[in-house]
Amino acid sequence: MPQLGAICEQDKIKFDSPGKEEFLGIVVNRWLEFPWLKPNEAEPAPIWDTERLHQLWVNLEGEENWRGFYQAFEVVKV
């Protein structure tokens, strides 16, 4: 995270305050056609809100084969 060549490069990811960070990965057999999933300079990583999550889950209900991966960790000040 992120993958090589991604707009959001690893050295650009900074945590500026303590808190919980969550990562969600979804593997599907086909590309999901949501404009907000296409990386761009203004939003290199998707910003999740309830509408986007709803769109995603409704779409995944129609998929036969997909996997989800979740990871959470605490960011602490050192």
mmCIF file of N, CA and C in Angstrom:
data_model
loop_
_atom_site.group_PDB
_atom_site.id
_atom_site.type_symbol
_atom_site.label_atom_id
_atom_site.label_comp_id
_atom_site.label_asym_id
_atom_site.label_seq_id
_atom_site.Cartn_x
_atom_site.Cartn_y
_atom_site.Cartn_z
ATOM 1 N N MET A 1 0.854 -1.168 0.000
ATOM 2 C CA MET A 1 0.000 0.000 0.000
ATOM 3 C C MET A 1 0.882 1.206 0.000
ATOM 4 N N PRO A 2 0.807 1.999 -0.962
ATOM 5 C CA PRO A 2 0.143 1.786 -2.240
ATOM 6 C C PRO A 2 1.005 0.975 -3.200
ATOM 7 N N GLN A 3 0.429 0.589 -4.336
ATOM 8 C CA GLN A 3 1.158 -0.195 -5.318
ATOM 9 C C GLN A 3 2.178 0.675 -6.044
ATOM 10 N N LEU A 4 3.201 0.030 -6.618
ATOM 11 C CA LEU A 4 4.191 0.752 -7.388
ATOM 12 C C LEU A 4 3.522 1.511 -8.526
ATOM 13 N N GLY A 5 3.938 2.732 -8.746
ATOM 14 C CA GLY A 5 3.389 3.539 -9.817
ATOM 15 C C GLY A 5 2.083 4.232 -9.480
ATOM 16 N N ALA A 6 1.589 4.062 -8.269
ATOM 17 C CA ALA A 6 0.334 4.707 -7.877
ATOM 18 C C ALA A 6 0.546 6.213 -7.736
ATOM 19 N N ILE A 7 -0.530 6.981 -7.945
ATOM 20 C CA ILE A 7 -0.451 8.432 -7.768
ATOM 21 C C ILE A 7 -0.087 8.759 -6.323
ATOM 22 N N CYS A 8 -0.649 8.016 -5.400
ATOM 23 C CA CYS A 8 -0.424 8.230 -3.970
ATOM 24 C C CYS A 8 0.777 7.387 -3.544
ATOM 25 N N GLU A 9 1.973 7.958 -3.638
ATOM 26 C CA GLU A 9 3.196 7.216 -3.336
ATOM 27 C C GLU A 9 3.376 7.039 -1.833
ATOM 28 N N GLN A 10 4.075 5.981 -1.482
ATOM 29 C CA GLN A 10 4.238 5.625 -0.077
ATOM 30 C C GLN A 10 4.875 6.744 0.743
ATOM 31 N N ASP A 11 5.877 7.433 0.200
ATOM 32 C CA ASP A 11 6.535 8.481 0.971
ATOM 33 C C ASP A 11 5.662 9.717 1.144
ATOM 34 N N LYS A 12 4.512 9.772 0.480
ATOM 35 C CA LYS A 12 3.585 10.900 0.602
ATOM 36 C C LYS A 12 2.521 10.656 1.670
ATOM 37 N N ILE A 13 2.427 9.433 2.159
ATOM 38 C CA ILE A 13 1.426 9.119 3.174
ATOM 39 C C ILE A 13 1.997 9.495 4.533
ATOM 40 N N LYS A 14 1.343 10.454 5.168
ATOM 41 C CA LYS A 14 1.790 10.931 6.477
ATOM 42 C C LYS A 14 0.619 10.872 7.450
ATOM 43 N N PHE A 15 0.891 10.472 8.642
ATOM 44 C CA PHE A 15 -0.103 10.479 9.705
ATOM 45 C C PHE A 15 0.227 11.654 10.605
ATOM 46 N N ASP A 16 -0.686 12.628 10.685
ATOM 47 C CA ASP A 16 -0.381 13.852 11.413
ATOM 48 C C ASP A 16 -0.938 13.902 12.830
ATOM 49 N N SER A 17 -1.680 12.870 13.226
ATOM 50 C CA SER A 17 -2.187 12.834 14.591
ATOM 51 C C SER A 17 -2.496 11.388 14.974
ATOM 52 N N PRO A 18 -2.466 11.100 16.266
ATOM 53 C CA PRO A 18 -2.816 9.756 16.716
ATOM 54 C C PRO A 18 -4.268 9.438 16.377
ATOM 55 N N GLY A 19 -4.545 8.165 16.203
ATOM 56 C CA GLY A 19 -5.907 7.736 15.907
ATOM 57 C C GLY A 19 -5.909 6.374 15.250
ATOM 58 N N LYS A 20 -7.072 5.965 14.810
ATOM 59 C CA LYS A 20 -7.238 4.662 14.186
ATOM 60 C C LYS A 20 -7.227 4.823 12.671
ATOM 61 N N GLU A 21 -6.436 4.022 11.992
ATOM 62 C CA GLU A 21 -6.402 3.972 10.529
ATOM 63 C C GLU A 21 -6.965 2.634 10.094
ATOM 64 N N GLU A 22 -7.770 2.652 9.050
ATOM 65 C CA GLU A 22 -8.400 1.442 8.545
ATOM 66 C C GLU A 22 -8.137 1.316 7.050
ATOM 67 N N PHE A 23 -7.869 0.109 6.604
ATOM 68 C CA PHE A 23 -7.620 -0.173 5.199
ATOM 69 C C PHE A 23 -8.549 -1.288 4.751
ATOM 70 N N LEU A 24 -9.136 -1.094 3.573
ATOM 71 C CA LEU A 24 -10.056 -2.064 3.004
ATOM 72 C C LEU A 24 -9.553 -2.429 1.619
ATOM 73 N N GLY A 25 -9.417 -3.713 1.359
ATOM 74 C CA GLY A 25 -9.032 -4.192 0.039
ATOM 75 C C GLY A 25 -10.091 -5.145 -0.473
ATOM 76 N N ILE A 26 -10.434 -5.000 -1.738
ATOM 77 C CA ILE A 26 -11.436 -5.871 -2.344
ATOM 78 C C ILE A 26 -10.871 -6.393 -3.654
ATOM 79 N N VAL A 27 -10.945 -7.711 -3.830
ATOM 80 C CA VAL A 27 -10.468 -8.359 -5.053
ATOM 81 C C VAL A 27 -11.688 -8.900 -5.787
ATOM 82 N N VAL A 28 -11.855 -8.461 -7.046
ATOM 83 C CA VAL A 28 -12.971 -8.913 -7.882
ATOM 84 C C VAL A 28 -12.418 -9.358 -9.231
ATOM 85 N N ASN A 29 -13.236 -10.073 -9.983
ATOM 86 C CA ASN A 29 -12.806 -10.571 -11.294
ATOM 87 C C ASN A 29 -12.897 -9.530 -12.403
ATOM 88 N N ARG A 30 -13.589 -8.442 -12.158
ATOM 89 C CA ARG A 30 -13.745 -7.408 -13.184
ATOM 90 C C ARG A 30 -13.592 -6.031 -12.546
ATOM 91 N N TRP A 31 -13.327 -5.025 -13.390
ATOM 92 C CA TRP A 31 -13.170 -3.658 -12.909
ATOM 93 C C TRP A 31 -14.534 -3.122 -12.479
ATOM 94 N N LEU A 32 -14.590 -2.477 -11.330
ATOM 95 C CA LEU A 32 -15.821 -1.847 -10.871
ATOM 96 C C LEU A 32 -15.894 -0.447 -11.468
ATOM 97 N N GLU A 33 -16.950 -0.153 -12.183
ATOM 98 C CA GLU A 33 -17.085 1.101 -12.931
ATOM 99 C C GLU A 33 -17.667 2.235 -12.081
ATOM 100 N N PHE A 34 -16.881 2.712 -11.142
ATOM 101 C CA PHE A 34 -17.262 3.876 -10.349
ATOM 102 C C PHE A 34 -16.265 4.988 -10.642
ATOM 103 N N PRO A 35 -16.725 6.176 -11.032
ATOM 104 C CA PRO A 35 -15.788 7.266 -11.329
ATOM 105 C C PRO A 35 -14.870 7.584 -10.153
ATOM 106 N N TRP A 36 -15.381 7.446 -8.937
ATOM 107 C CA TRP A 36 -14.588 7.790 -7.759
ATOM 108 C C TRP A 36 -13.521 6.741 -7.442
ATOM 109 N N LEU A 37 -13.507 5.617 -8.152
ATOM 110 C CA LEU A 37 -12.440 4.625 -7.969
ATOM 111 C C LEU A 37 -11.250 4.887 -8.882
ATOM 112 N N LYS A 38 -11.401 5.786 -9.847
ATOM 113 C CA LYS A 38 -10.307 6.096 -10.763
ATOM 114 C C LYS A 38 -9.403 7.138 -10.118
ATOM 115 N N PRO A 39 -8.147 6.781 -9.831
ATOM 116 C CA PRO A 39 -7.241 7.729 -9.175
ATOM 117 C C PRO A 39 -7.070 8.995 -10.012
ATOM 118 N N ASN A 40 -6.974 10.128 -9.323
ATOM 119 C CA ASN A 40 -6.683 11.398 -9.970
ATOM 120 C C ASN A 40 -5.912 12.263 -8.983
ATOM 121 N N GLU A 41 -5.369 13.353 -9.454
ATOM 122 C CA GLU A 41 -4.543 14.206 -8.596
ATOM 123 C C GLU A 41 -5.342 14.789 -7.421
ATOM 124 N N ALA A 42 -6.609 15.107 -7.644
ATOM 125 C CA ALA A 42 -7.425 15.702 -6.583
ATOM 126 C C ALA A 42 -7.780 14.692 -5.497
ATOM 127 N N GLU A 43 -7.945 13.423 -5.890
ATOM 128 C CA GLU A 43 -8.310 12.373 -4.938
ATOM 129 C C GLU A 43 -7.543 11.108 -5.283
ATOM 130 N N PRO A 44 -6.252 11.031 -4.908
ATOM 131 C CA PRO A 44 -5.426 9.876 -5.291
ATOM 132 C C PRO A 44 -5.879 8.563 -4.662
ATOM 133 N N ALA A 45 -6.545 8.639 -3.531
ATOM 134 C CA ALA A 45 -7.134 7.458 -2.890
ATOM 135 C C ALA A 45 -8.598 7.788 -2.624
ATOM 136 N N PRO A 46 -9.507 6.840 -2.813
ATOM 137 C CA PRO A 46 -10.927 7.138 -2.616
ATOM 138 C C PRO A 46 -11.228 7.641 -1.209
ATOM 139 N N ILE A 47 -12.092 8.621 -1.140
ATOM 140 C CA ILE A 47 -12.597 9.103 0.146
ATOM 141 C C ILE A 47 -13.939 8.419 0.353
ATOM 142 N N TRP A 48 -14.028 7.632 1.407
ATOM 143 C CA TRP A 48 -15.225 6.820 1.624
ATOM 144 C C TRP A 48 -16.283 7.613 2.368
ATOM 145 N N ASP A 49 -17.512 7.492 1.896
ATOM 146 C CA ASP A 49 -18.669 8.025 2.600
ATOM 147 C C ASP A 49 -19.779 6.983 2.495
ATOM 148 N N THR A 50 -20.901 7.248 3.139
ATOM 149 C CA THR A 50 -21.964 6.240 3.167
ATOM 150 C C THR A 50 -22.521 5.941 1.780
ATOM 151 N N GLU A 51 -22.617 6.949 0.919
ATOM 152 C CA GLU A 51 -23.142 6.723 -0.433
ATOM 153 C C GLU A 51 -22.224 5.808 -1.235
ATOM 154 N N ARG A 52 -20.932 6.054 -1.160
ATOM 155 C CA ARG A 52 -19.974 5.227 -1.900
ATOM 156 C C ARG A 52 -19.949 3.800 -1.373
ATOM 157 N N LEU A 53 -19.975 3.646 -0.063
ATOM 158 C CA LEU A 53 -19.997 2.296 0.509
ATOM 159 C C LEU A 53 -21.263 1.554 0.089
ATOM 160 N N HIS A 54 -22.384 2.239 0.077
ATOM 161 C CA HIS A 54 -23.636 1.612 -0.351
ATOM 162 C C HIS A 54 -23.536 1.162 -1.810
ATOM 163 N N GLN A 55 -23.025 2.030 -2.691
ATOM 164 C CA GLN A 55 -22.859 1.682 -4.106
ATOM 165 C C GLN A 55 -21.975 0.436 -4.244
ATOM 166 N N LEU A 56 -20.891 0.407 -3.488
ATOM 167 C CA LEU A 56 -19.959 -0.713 -3.551
ATOM 168 C C LEU A 56 -20.630 -2.013 -3.126
ATOM 169 N N TRP A 57 -21.304 -2.015 -1.976
ATOM 170 C CA TRP A 57 -21.913 -3.244 -1.471
ATOM 171 C C TRP A 57 -23.039 -3.733 -2.375
ATOM 172 N N VAL A 58 -23.845 -2.810 -2.924
ATOM 173 C CA VAL A 58 -24.908 -3.208 -3.847
ATOM 174 C C VAL A 58 -24.290 -3.880 -5.069
ATOM 175 N N ASN A 59 -23.199 -3.320 -5.576
ATOM 176 C CA ASN A 59 -22.526 -3.884 -6.739
ATOM 177 C C ASN A 59 -21.936 -5.253 -6.418
ATOM 178 N N LEU A 60 -21.339 -5.400 -5.258
ATOM 179 C CA LEU A 60 -20.716 -6.671 -4.886
ATOM 180 C C LEU A 60 -21.757 -7.777 -4.676
ATOM 181 N N GLU A 61 -22.974 -7.416 -4.325
ATOM 182 C CA GLU A 61 -24.029 -8.423 -4.172
ATOM 183 C C GLU A 61 -24.254 -9.194 -5.468
ATOM 184 N N GLY A 62 -24.001 -8.555 -6.605
ATOM 185 C CA GLY A 62 -24.188 -9.206 -7.890
ATOM 186 C C GLY A 62 -22.981 -9.994 -8.364
ATOM 187 N N GLU A 63 -21.894 -9.947 -7.627
ATOM 188 C CA GLU A 63 -20.671 -10.660 -7.997
ATOM 189 C C GLU A 63 -20.697 -12.077 -7.445
ATOM 190 N N GLU A 64 -20.238 -13.026 -8.243
ATOM 191 C CA GLU A 64 -20.178 -14.414 -7.781
ATOM 192 C C GLU A 64 -18.931 -14.697 -6.953
ATOM 193 N N ASN A 65 -17.839 -14.057 -7.302
ATOM 194 C CA ASN A 65 -16.572 -14.394 -6.675
ATOM 195 C C ASN A 65 -15.802 -13.126 -6.333
ATOM 196 N N TRP A 66 -15.749 -12.783 -5.050
ATOM 197 C CA TRP A 66 -14.956 -11.651 -4.604
ATOM 198 C C TRP A 66 -14.484 -11.904 -3.178
ATOM 199 N N ARG A 67 -13.450 -11.196 -2.800
ATOM 200 C CA ARG A 67 -12.879 -11.323 -1.451
ATOM 201 C C ARG A 67 -12.619 -9.927 -0.899
ATOM 202 N N GLY A 68 -12.854 -9.780 0.389
ATOM 203 C CA GLY A 68 -12.572 -8.521 1.065
ATOM 204 C C GLY A 68 -11.513 -8.725 2.130
ATOM 205 N N PHE A 69 -10.676 -7.719 2.292
ATOM 206 C CA PHE A 69 -9.613 -7.763 3.291
ATOM 207 C C PHE A 69 -9.656 -6.459 4.082
ATOM 208 N N TYR A 70 -9.529 -6.548 5.391
ATOM 209 C CA TYR A 70 -9.620 -5.388 6.259
ATOM 210 C C TYR A 70 -8.462 -5.410 7.242
ATOM 211 N N GLN A 71 -7.895 -4.240 7.483
ATOM 212 C CA GLN A 71 -6.824 -4.116 8.470
ATOM 213 C C GLN A 71 -6.995 -2.775 9.169
ATOM 214 N N ALA A 72 -6.875 -2.775 10.480
ATOM 215 C CA ALA A 72 -6.934 -1.542 11.254
ATOM 216 C C ALA A 72 -5.726 -1.489 12.188
ATOM 217 N N PHE A 73 -5.240 -0.295 12.439
ATOM 218 C CA PHE A 73 -4.154 -0.143 13.393
ATOM 219 C C PHE A 73 -4.235 1.229 14.034
ATOM 220 N N GLU A 74 -3.626 1.338 15.203
ATOM 221 C CA GLU A 74 -3.584 2.596 15.931
ATOM 222 C C GLU A 74 -2.323 3.363 15.571
ATOM 223 N N VAL A 75 -2.483 4.627 15.237
ATOM 224 C CA VAL A 75 -1.345 5.515 14.999
ATOM 225 C C VAL A 75 -1.049 6.185 16.328
ATOM 226 N N VAL A 76 0.181 6.061 16.778
ATOM 227 C CA VAL A 76 0.571 6.646 18.067
ATOM 228 C C VAL A 76 1.674 7.680 17.860
ATOM 229 N N LYS A 77 1.756 8.576 18.771
ATOM 230 C CA LYS A 77 2.797 9.612 18.724
ATOM 231 C C LYS A 77 4.031 9.076 19.447
ATOM 232 N N VAL A 78 5.183 9.174 18.792
ATOM 233 C CA VAL A 78 6.424 8.689 19.423
ATOM 234 C C VAL A 78 7.369 9.833 19.683
#
